PDB file of C-alpha atoms in Angstrom:
ATOM      1  CA  ASP A 929     239.167  57.481-107.565  1.00  0.00           C
ATOM      2  CA  ILE A 930     241.018  59.113-110.466  1.00  0.00           C
ATOM      3  CA  GLN A 931     241.491  62.854-109.939  1.00  0.00           C
ATOM      4  CA  MET A 932     241.203  65.157-112.938  1.00  0.00           C
ATOM      5  CA  THR A 933     242.915  68.547-112.756  1.00  0.00           C
ATOM      6  CA  GLN A 934     242.298  71.248-115.344  1.00  0.00           C
ATOM      7  CA  SER A 935     244.340  74.341-115.960  1.00  0.00           C
ATOM      8  CA  PRO A 936     243.816  77.170-116.043  1.00  0.00           C
ATOM      9  CA  SER A 937     240.634  77.538-113.978  1.00  0.00           C
ATOM     10  CA  SER A 938     239.719  80.536-116.084  1.00  0.00           C
ATOM     11  CA  LEU A 939     241.125  82.516-118.971  1.00  0.00           C
ATOM     12  CA  SER A 940     240.339  85.692-120.859  1.00  0.00           C
ATOM     13  CA  ALA A 941     240.701  85.683-124.610  1.00  0.00           C
ATOM     14  CA  SER A 942     239.608  87.622-127.674  1.00  0.00           C
ATOM     15  CA  VAL A 943     237.647  86.479-130.692  1.00  0.00           C
ATOM     16  CA  GLY A 944     240.077  84.866-133.108  1.00  0.00           C
ATOM     17  CA  ASP A 945     242.562  83.787-130.438  1.00  0.00           C
ATOM     18  CA  ARG A 946     243.946  80.265-130.214  1.00  0.00           C
ATOM     19  CA  VAL A 947     243.064  78.805-126.822  1.00  0.00           C
ATOM     20  CA  SER A 948     244.339  75.665-125.105  1.00  0.00           C
ATOM     21  CA  ILE A 949     243.043  74.006-121.956  1.00  0.00           C
ATOM     22  CA  THR A 950     244.907  71.186-120.279  1.00  0.00           C
ATOM     23  CA  CYS A 951     243.610  68.285-118.236  1.00  0.00           C
ATOM     24  CA  ARG A 952     245.801  65.998-116.157  1.00  0.00           C
ATOM     25  CA  ALA A 953     244.746  62.654-114.709  1.00  0.00           C
ATOM     26  CA  SER A 954     246.141  61.296-111.450  1.00  0.00           C
ATOM     27  CA  GLN A 955     246.952  58.011-113.222  1.00  0.00           C
ATOM     28  CA  SER A 956     246.993  56.769-116.795  1.00  0.00           C
ATOM     29  CA  ILE A 957     243.576  56.736-118.432  1.00  0.00           C
ATOM     30  CA  THR A 958     244.930  55.804-121.896  1.00  0.00           C
ATOM     31  CA  ILE A 959     242.613  57.681-124.278  1.00  0.00           C
ATOM     32  CA  TYR A 960     239.418  57.533-122.190  1.00  0.00           C
ATOM     33  CA  LEU A 961     238.967  61.261-121.881  1.00  0.00           C
ATOM     34  CA  ASN A 962     235.933  63.317-122.897  1.00  0.00           C
ATOM     35  CA  TRP A 963     235.500  67.092-123.210  1.00  0.00           C
ATOM     36  CA  TYR A 964     232.254  68.961-122.596  1.00  0.00           C
ATOM     37  CA  GLN A 965     231.161  72.557-123.113  1.00  0.00           C
ATOM     38  CA  GLN A 966     228.625  74.149-120.799  1.00  0.00           C
ATOM     39  CA  LYS A 967     226.907  77.495-121.198  1.00  0.00           C
ATOM     40  CA  PRO A 968     225.129  79.233-118.304  1.00  0.00           C
ATOM     41  CA  GLY A 969     221.818  77.628-117.405  1.00  0.00           C
ATOM     42  CA  LYS A 970     222.338  74.782-119.878  1.00  0.00           C
ATOM     43  CA  ALA A 971     223.389  71.155-119.622  1.00  0.00           C
ATOM     44  CA  PRO A 972     226.910  70.098-120.602  1.00  0.00           C
ATOM     45  CA  HIS A 973     227.348  69.314-124.282  1.00  0.00           C
ATOM     46  CA  LEU A 974     229.759  66.650-125.525  1.00  0.00           C
ATOM     47  CA  LEU A 975     232.482  68.012-127.811  1.00  0.00           C
ATOM     48  CA  ILE A 976     235.176  65.339-127.973  1.00  0.00           C
ATOM     49  CA  SER A 977     235.394  61.709-126.874  1.00  0.00           C
ATOM     50  CA  ALA A 978     238.269  59.250-126.670  1.00  0.00           C
ATOM     51  CA  ALA A 979     240.691  62.181-126.329  1.00  0.00           C
ATOM     52  CA  SER A 980     240.540  63.319-129.948  1.00  0.00           C
ATOM     53  CA  SER A 981     237.318  62.166-131.621  1.00  0.00           C
ATOM     54  CA  LEU A 982     235.257  65.184-132.614  1.00  0.00           C
ATOM     55  CA  GLN A 983     231.540  64.632-132.180  1.00  0.00           C
ATOM     56  CA  SER A 984     229.171  65.073-135.105  1.00  0.00           C
ATOM     57  CA  GLY A 985     228.142  68.678-135.543  1.00  0.00           C
ATOM     58  CA  VAL A 986     230.980  70.124-133.477  1.00  0.00           C
ATOM     59  CA  PRO A 987     232.968  72.759-135.403  1.00  0.00           C
ATOM     60  CA  SER A 988     236.400  71.716-136.646  1.00  0.00           C
ATOM     61  CA  ARG A 989     238.058  74.580-134.745  1.00  0.00           C
ATOM     62  CA  PHE A 990     237.793  72.304-131.694  1.00  0.00           C
ATOM     63  CA  SER A 991     240.405  69.582-131.352  1.00  0.00           C
ATOM     64  CA  GLY A 992     241.642  67.268-128.638  1.00  0.00           C
ATOM     65  CA  SER A 993     244.948  65.546-128.087  1.00  0.00           C
ATOM     66  CA  GLY A 994     246.855  63.513-125.549  1.00  0.00           C
ATOM     67  CA  SER A 995     247.002  60.096-123.969  1.00  0.00           C
ATOM     68  CA  GLY A 996     248.035  58.576-120.686  1.00  0.00           C
ATOM     69  CA  THR A 997     247.768  61.371-118.118  1.00  0.00           C
ATOM     70  CA  ASP A 998     248.020  64.611-120.112  1.00  0.00           C
ATOM     71  CA  PHE A 999     245.378  65.970-122.466  1.00  0.00           C
ATOM     72  CA  THR A1000     244.652  69.216-124.279  1.00  0.00           C
ATOM     73  CA  LEU A1001     241.554  70.829-125.724  1.00  0.00           C
ATOM     74  CA  THR A1002     242.375  73.453-128.344  1.00  0.00           C
ATOM     75  CA  ILE A1003     240.118  76.013-129.970  1.00  0.00           C
ATOM     76  CA  SER A1004     241.996  77.225-133.052  1.00  0.00           C
ATOM     77  CA  SER A1005     240.117  80.497-133.530  1.00  0.00           C
ATOM     78  CA  LEU A1006     237.799  81.497-130.705  1.00  0.00           C
ATOM     79  CA  GLN A1007     234.288  82.501-131.760  1.00  0.00           C
ATOM     80  CA  PRO A1008     231.714  84.479-129.757  1.00  0.00           C
ATOM     81  CA  GLU A1009     229.637  81.338-129.147  1.00  0.00           C
ATOM     82  CA  ASP A1010     232.642  79.545-127.609  1.00  0.00           C
ATOM     83  CA  PHE A1011     232.643  81.616-124.425  1.00  0.00           C
ATOM     84  CA  ALA A1012     231.614  78.967-121.927  1.00  0.00           C
ATOM     85  CA  THR A1013     232.961  76.595-119.307  1.00  0.00           C
ATOM     86  CA  TYR A1014     234.789  73.471-120.442  1.00  0.00           C
ATOM     87  CA  TYR A1015     235.086  70.217-118.486  1.00  0.00           C
ATOM     88  CA  CYS A1016     237.163  67.121-119.004  1.00  0.00           C
ATOM     89  CA  GLN A1017     235.928  63.727-117.773  1.00  0.00           C
ATOM     90  CA  GLN A1018     237.630  60.357-117.543  1.00  0.00           C
ATOM     91  CA  SER A1019     235.750  57.199-118.473  1.00  0.00           C
ATOM     92  CA  TYR A1020     238.627  54.796-117.808  1.00  0.00           C
ATOM     93  CA  SER A1021     237.321  53.520-114.484  1.00  0.00           C
ATOM     94  CA  ASN A1022     234.416  53.887-112.086  1.00  0.00           C
ATOM     95  CA  PRO A1023     233.534  56.337-110.772  1.00  0.00           C
ATOM     96  CA  PRO A1024     233.673  58.623-113.778  1.00  0.00           C
ATOM     97  CA  THR A1025     235.256  61.873-112.619  1.00  0.00           C
ATOM     98  CA  PHE A1026     235.284  65.413-113.985  1.00  0.00           C
ATOM     99  CA  GLY A1027     237.801  68.195-113.906  1.00  0.00           C
ATOM    100  CA  GLN A1028     236.838  71.336-112.014  1.00  0.00           C
ATOM    101  CA  GLY A1029     236.169  73.266-115.209  1.00  0.00           C
ATOM    102  CA  THR A1030     237.820  76.059-117.178  1.00  0.00           C
ATOM    103  CA  LYS A1031     235.807  79.217-117.749  1.00  0.00           C
ATOM    104  CA  VAL A1032     236.627  80.962-121.025  1.00  0.00           C
ATOM    105  CA  GLU A1033     235.717  84.643-120.806  1.00  0.00           C
ATOM    106  CA  ILE A1034     235.780  87.550-123.199  1.00  0.00           C
ATOM    107  CA  LYS A1035     238.823  89.794-122.918  1.00  0.00           C
TER     108      LYS A1035
ATOM    109  CA  GLU B 659     215.649  63.630-131.928  1.00  0.00           C
ATOM    110  CA  VAL B 660     217.005  62.344-128.634  1.00  0.00           C
ATOM    111  CA  GLN B 661     215.314  63.962-125.652  1.00  0.00           C
ATOM    112  CA  LEU B 662     215.788  63.488-121.924  1.00  0.00           C
ATOM    113  CA  VAL B 663     213.426  65.366-119.621  1.00  0.00           C
ATOM    114  CA  GLU B 664     213.945  65.332-115.857  1.00  0.00           C
ATOM    115  CA  SER B 665     211.269  66.065-113.290  1.00  0.00           C
ATOM    116  CA  GLY B 666     210.645  65.685-109.588  1.00  0.00           C
ATOM    117  CA  GLY B 667     213.035  68.233-108.141  1.00  0.00           C
ATOM    118  CA  GLY B 668     212.047  70.673-105.425  1.00  0.00           C
ATOM    119  CA  LEU B 669     212.599  71.852-101.889  1.00  0.00           C
ATOM    120  CA  VAL B 670     212.898  69.169 -99.212  1.00  0.00           C
ATOM    121  CA  LYS B 671     213.961  69.238 -95.573  1.00  0.00           C
ATOM    122  CA  PRO B 672     217.110  67.481 -94.381  1.00  0.00           C
ATOM    123  CA  GLY B 673     216.357  63.813 -93.804  1.00  0.00           C
ATOM    124  CA  GLY B 674     213.555  63.868 -96.347  1.00  0.00           C
ATOM    125  CA  SER B 675     213.065  61.976 -99.578  1.00  0.00           C
ATOM    126  CA  LEU B 676     212.541  62.839-103.214  1.00  0.00           C
ATOM    127  CA  ARG B 677     212.120  60.794-106.389  1.00  0.00           C
ATOM    128  CA  LEU B 678     213.510  62.115-109.637  1.00  0.00           C
ATOM    129  CA  SER B 679     212.309  60.901-113.031  1.00  0.00           C
ATOM    130  CA  CYS B 680     213.792  61.163-116.489  1.00  0.00           C
ATOM    131  CA  ALA B 681     211.554  60.580-119.510  1.00  0.00           C
ATOM    132  CA  ALA B 682     213.417  59.557-122.648  1.00  0.00           C
ATOM    133  CA  SER B 683     212.459  59.642-126.312  1.00  0.00           C
ATOM    134  CA  GLY B 684     214.032  59.535-129.751  1.00  0.00           C
ATOM    135  CA  PHE B 685     216.236  56.474-129.265  1.00  0.00           C
ATOM    136  CA  THR B 686     216.074  52.811-128.308  1.00  0.00           C
ATOM    137  CA  PHE B 687     215.942  53.303-124.558  1.00  0.00           C
ATOM    138  CA  SER B 688     216.560  49.666-123.664  1.00  0.00           C
ATOM    139  CA  SER B 689     219.904  49.640-125.515  1.00  0.00           C
ATOM    140  CA  HIS B 690     221.701  52.259-123.446  1.00  0.00           C
ATOM    141  CA  SER B 691     223.134  52.646-119.988  1.00  0.00           C
ATOM    142  CA  LEU B 692     221.995  55.799-118.223  1.00  0.00           C
ATOM    143  CA  ASN B 693     223.445  58.052-115.577  1.00  0.00           C
ATOM    144  CA  TRP B 694     222.572  60.692-113.028  1.00  0.00           C
ATOM    145  CA  VAL B 695     225.091  63.542-112.746  1.00  0.00           C
ATOM    146  CA  ARG B 696     224.713  66.498-110.398  1.00  0.00           C
ATOM    147  CA  GLN B 697     226.164  69.971-110.353  1.00  0.00           C
ATOM    148  CA  THR B 698     226.711  72.351-107.499  1.00  0.00           C
ATOM    149  CA  PRO B 699     228.347  75.765-107.718  1.00  0.00           C
ATOM    150  CA  GLY B 700     231.005  74.745-105.271  1.00  0.00           C
ATOM    151  CA  LYS B 701     231.900  71.247-106.483  1.00  0.00           C
ATOM    152  CA  GLY B 702     231.247  71.360-110.205  1.00  0.00           C
ATOM    153  CA  LEU B 703     230.035  68.213-111.955  1.00  0.00           C
ATOM    154  CA  GLU B 704     229.739  65.006-109.937  1.00  0.00           C
ATOM    155  CA  TRP B 705     228.657  61.643-111.308  1.00  0.00           C
ATOM    156  CA  VAL B 706     226.043  60.149-108.975  1.00  0.00           C
ATOM    157  CA  SER B 707     224.936  56.792-110.333  1.00  0.00           C
ATOM    158  CA  SER B 708     224.658  54.649-113.436  1.00  0.00           C
ATOM    159  CA  ILE B 709     222.510  51.713-114.527  1.00  0.00           C
ATOM    160  CA  SER B 710     223.104  49.347-117.429  1.00  0.00           C
ATOM    161  CA  SER B 711     220.567  48.731-120.170  1.00  0.00           C
ATOM    162  CA  SER B 712     218.985  45.714-118.475  1.00  0.00           C
ATOM    163  CA  SER B 713     219.580  46.938-114.921  1.00  0.00           C
ATOM    164  CA  SER B 714     222.157  44.194-114.392  1.00  0.00           C
ATOM    165  CA  TYR B 715     224.921  46.599-113.422  1.00  0.00           C
ATOM    166  CA  ILE B 716     224.350  49.483-111.041  1.00  0.00           C
ATOM    167  CA  PHE B 717     226.980  51.798-109.596  1.00  0.00           C
ATOM    168  CA  TYR B 718     226.874  54.646-107.084  1.00  0.00           C
ATOM    169  CA  ALA B 719     229.196  57.390-105.956  1.00  0.00           C
ATOM    170  CA  ASP B 720     230.407  56.818-102.404  1.00  0.00           C
ATOM    171  CA  SER B 721     228.714  60.076-101.396  1.00  0.00           C
ATOM    172  CA  VAL B 722     225.229  58.653-102.086  1.00  0.00           C
ATOM    173  CA  LYS B 723     225.689  54.912-101.574  1.00  0.00           C
ATOM    174  CA  GLY B 724     223.070  53.515 -99.204  1.00  0.00           C
ATOM    175  CA  ARG B 725     220.841  56.577 -99.563  1.00  0.00           C
ATOM    176  CA  PHE B 726     220.054  56.803-103.286  1.00  0.00           C
ATOM    177  CA  THR B 727     218.594  54.091-105.537  1.00  0.00           C
ATOM    178  CA  ILE B 728     218.675  54.206-109.324  1.00  0.00           C
ATOM    179  CA  SER B 729     216.166  52.243-111.385  1.00  0.00           C
ATOM    180  CA  ARG B 730     214.648  52.184-114.835  1.00  0.00           C
ATOM    181  CA  ASP B 731     211.500  51.036-116.610  1.00  0.00           C
ATOM    182  CA  ASN B 732     212.361  50.053-120.166  1.00  0.00           C
ATOM    183  CA  ALA B 733     208.686  49.589-121.050  1.00  0.00           C
ATOM    184  CA  LYS B 734     208.026  53.224-120.163  1.00  0.00           C
ATOM    185  CA  ASN B 735     211.359  54.678-121.356  1.00  0.00           C
ATOM    186  CA  SER B 736     211.949  56.115-117.917  1.00  0.00           C
ATOM    187  CA  LEU B 737     214.844  56.463-115.489  1.00  0.00           C
ATOM    188  CA  PHE B 738     214.437  57.143-111.782  1.00  0.00           C
ATOM    189  CA  LEU B 739     216.492  58.216-108.794  1.00  0.00           C
ATOM    190  CA  GLN B 740     215.034  57.623-105.345  1.00  0.00           C
ATOM    191  CA  MET B 741     216.813  59.886-102.894  1.00  0.00           C
ATOM    192  CA  ASN B 742     216.430  59.218 -99.171  1.00  0.00           C
ATOM    193  CA  SER B 743     218.043  60.723 -96.070  1.00  0.00           C
ATOM    194  CA  LEU B 744     218.773  63.883 -97.997  1.00  0.00           C
ATOM    195  CA  ARG B 745     221.457  66.254 -96.740  1.00  0.00           C
ATOM    196  CA  ALA B 746     222.214  69.899 -97.425  1.00  0.00           C
ATOM    197  CA  GLU B 747     225.202  68.818 -99.509  1.00  0.00           C
ATOM    198  CA  ASP B 748     222.869  66.983-101.903  1.00  0.00           C
ATOM    199  CA  THR B 749     221.567  70.366-103.070  1.00  0.00           C
ATOM    200  CA  ALA B 750     222.314  70.511-106.780  1.00  0.00           C
ATOM    201  CA  VAL B 751     220.940  70.440-110.284  1.00  0.00           C
ATOM    202  CA  TYR B 752     220.485  66.785-111.221  1.00  0.00           C
ATOM    203  CA  TYR B 753     220.934  65.751-114.837  1.00  0.00           C
ATOM    204  CA  CYS B 754     220.168  62.447-116.488  1.00  0.00           C
ATOM    205  CA  ALA B 755     222.618  61.563-119.234  1.00  0.00           C
ATOM    206  CA  ARG B 756     222.804  58.773-121.788  1.00  0.00           C
ATOM    207  CA  SER B 757     225.894  56.595-122.067  1.00  0.00           C
ATOM    208  CA  TYR B 758     227.231  55.643-125.469  1.00  0.00           C
ATOM    209  CA  TYR B 759     230.051  53.140-125.897  1.00  0.00           C
ATOM    210  CA  ASP B 760     231.886  53.731-129.155  1.00  0.00           C
ATOM    211  CA  THR B 761     234.213  51.473-131.150  1.00  0.00           C
ATOM    212  CA  THR B 762     237.196  52.395-128.966  1.00  0.00           C
ATOM    213  CA  GLY B 763     235.339  51.197-125.891  1.00  0.00           C
ATOM    214  CA  SER B 764     235.063  54.768-124.690  1.00  0.00           C
ATOM    215  CA  ASN B 765     231.966  55.587-122.631  1.00  0.00           C
ATOM    216  CA  LYS B 766     230.751  59.078-123.392  1.00  0.00           C
ATOM    217  CA  LEU B 767     227.763  60.968-122.000  1.00  0.00           C
ATOM    218  CA  ASP B 768     226.394  62.016-125.355  1.00  0.00           C
ATOM    219  CA  TYR B 769     222.967  63.398-124.451  1.00  0.00           C
ATOM    220  CA  TRP B 770     221.882  65.238-121.321  1.00  0.00           C
ATOM    221  CA  GLY B 771     218.556  66.458-120.014  1.00  0.00           C
ATOM    222  CA  GLN B 772     217.973  70.068-118.975  1.00  0.00           C
ATOM    223  CA  GLY B 773     218.307  69.231-115.289  1.00  0.00           C
ATOM    224  CA  THR B 774     216.061  69.480-112.246  1.00  0.00           C
ATOM    225  CA  LEU B 775     216.970  71.454-109.125  1.00  0.00           C
ATOM    226  CA  VAL B 776     216.966  69.739-105.745  1.00  0.00           C
ATOM    227  CA  THR B 777     217.259  71.994-102.713  1.00  0.00           C
ATOM    228  CA  VAL B 778     217.725  70.457 -99.277  1.00  0.00           C
ATOM    229  CA  SER B 779     217.059  73.049 -96.609  1.00  0.00           C
ATOM    230  CA  SER B 780     215.074  73.498 -93.428  1.00  0.00           C
TER     231      SER B 780
END
């Protein structure tokens, strides 16, 4: 199975900050990397697919980059509604696997 | 509006069985693969199983293979997960999620239900 490792596991940031979360795959997954946002008590919500494709309705302050084994989710200017946990997930091969999550908290 | 609504969760003793259902609406159900994904506080998100649109392709996580069975009824827009020989480590919130394959060939889980809690405890 492909292992997905996110860093950091958690971070504290202020409204307006630029935030980056990294995700590393244990082998090349080309661009088959998705990012999800999850708020407490809610289901995950798809933000970005294929490493950098922003989903419809997702604010443009979210962006994704990377290919191969190293990927980044960036929030250009953190908003109050962005405090949540973020997960990466590879769809390159079965089984699909998720990173352990990055919790973004208010500083 | 796409909606996925899970049901069937609850408290069950170790070794017991439970059948989860997911009722879908707002899209052409028979055109999409579907998945079950579970979440525990300790292990985060874990993909459990997937089934293709016509049920031709079915996959399971090693952790549930031989104990869980995924199925679907395209006439009733419903997805199921039969869970047998349940263990304490199967305790989790279970989500159904729709697969969408885009032009890059990427498979994304683009819609999720609200989840149903399964607790395995004596």
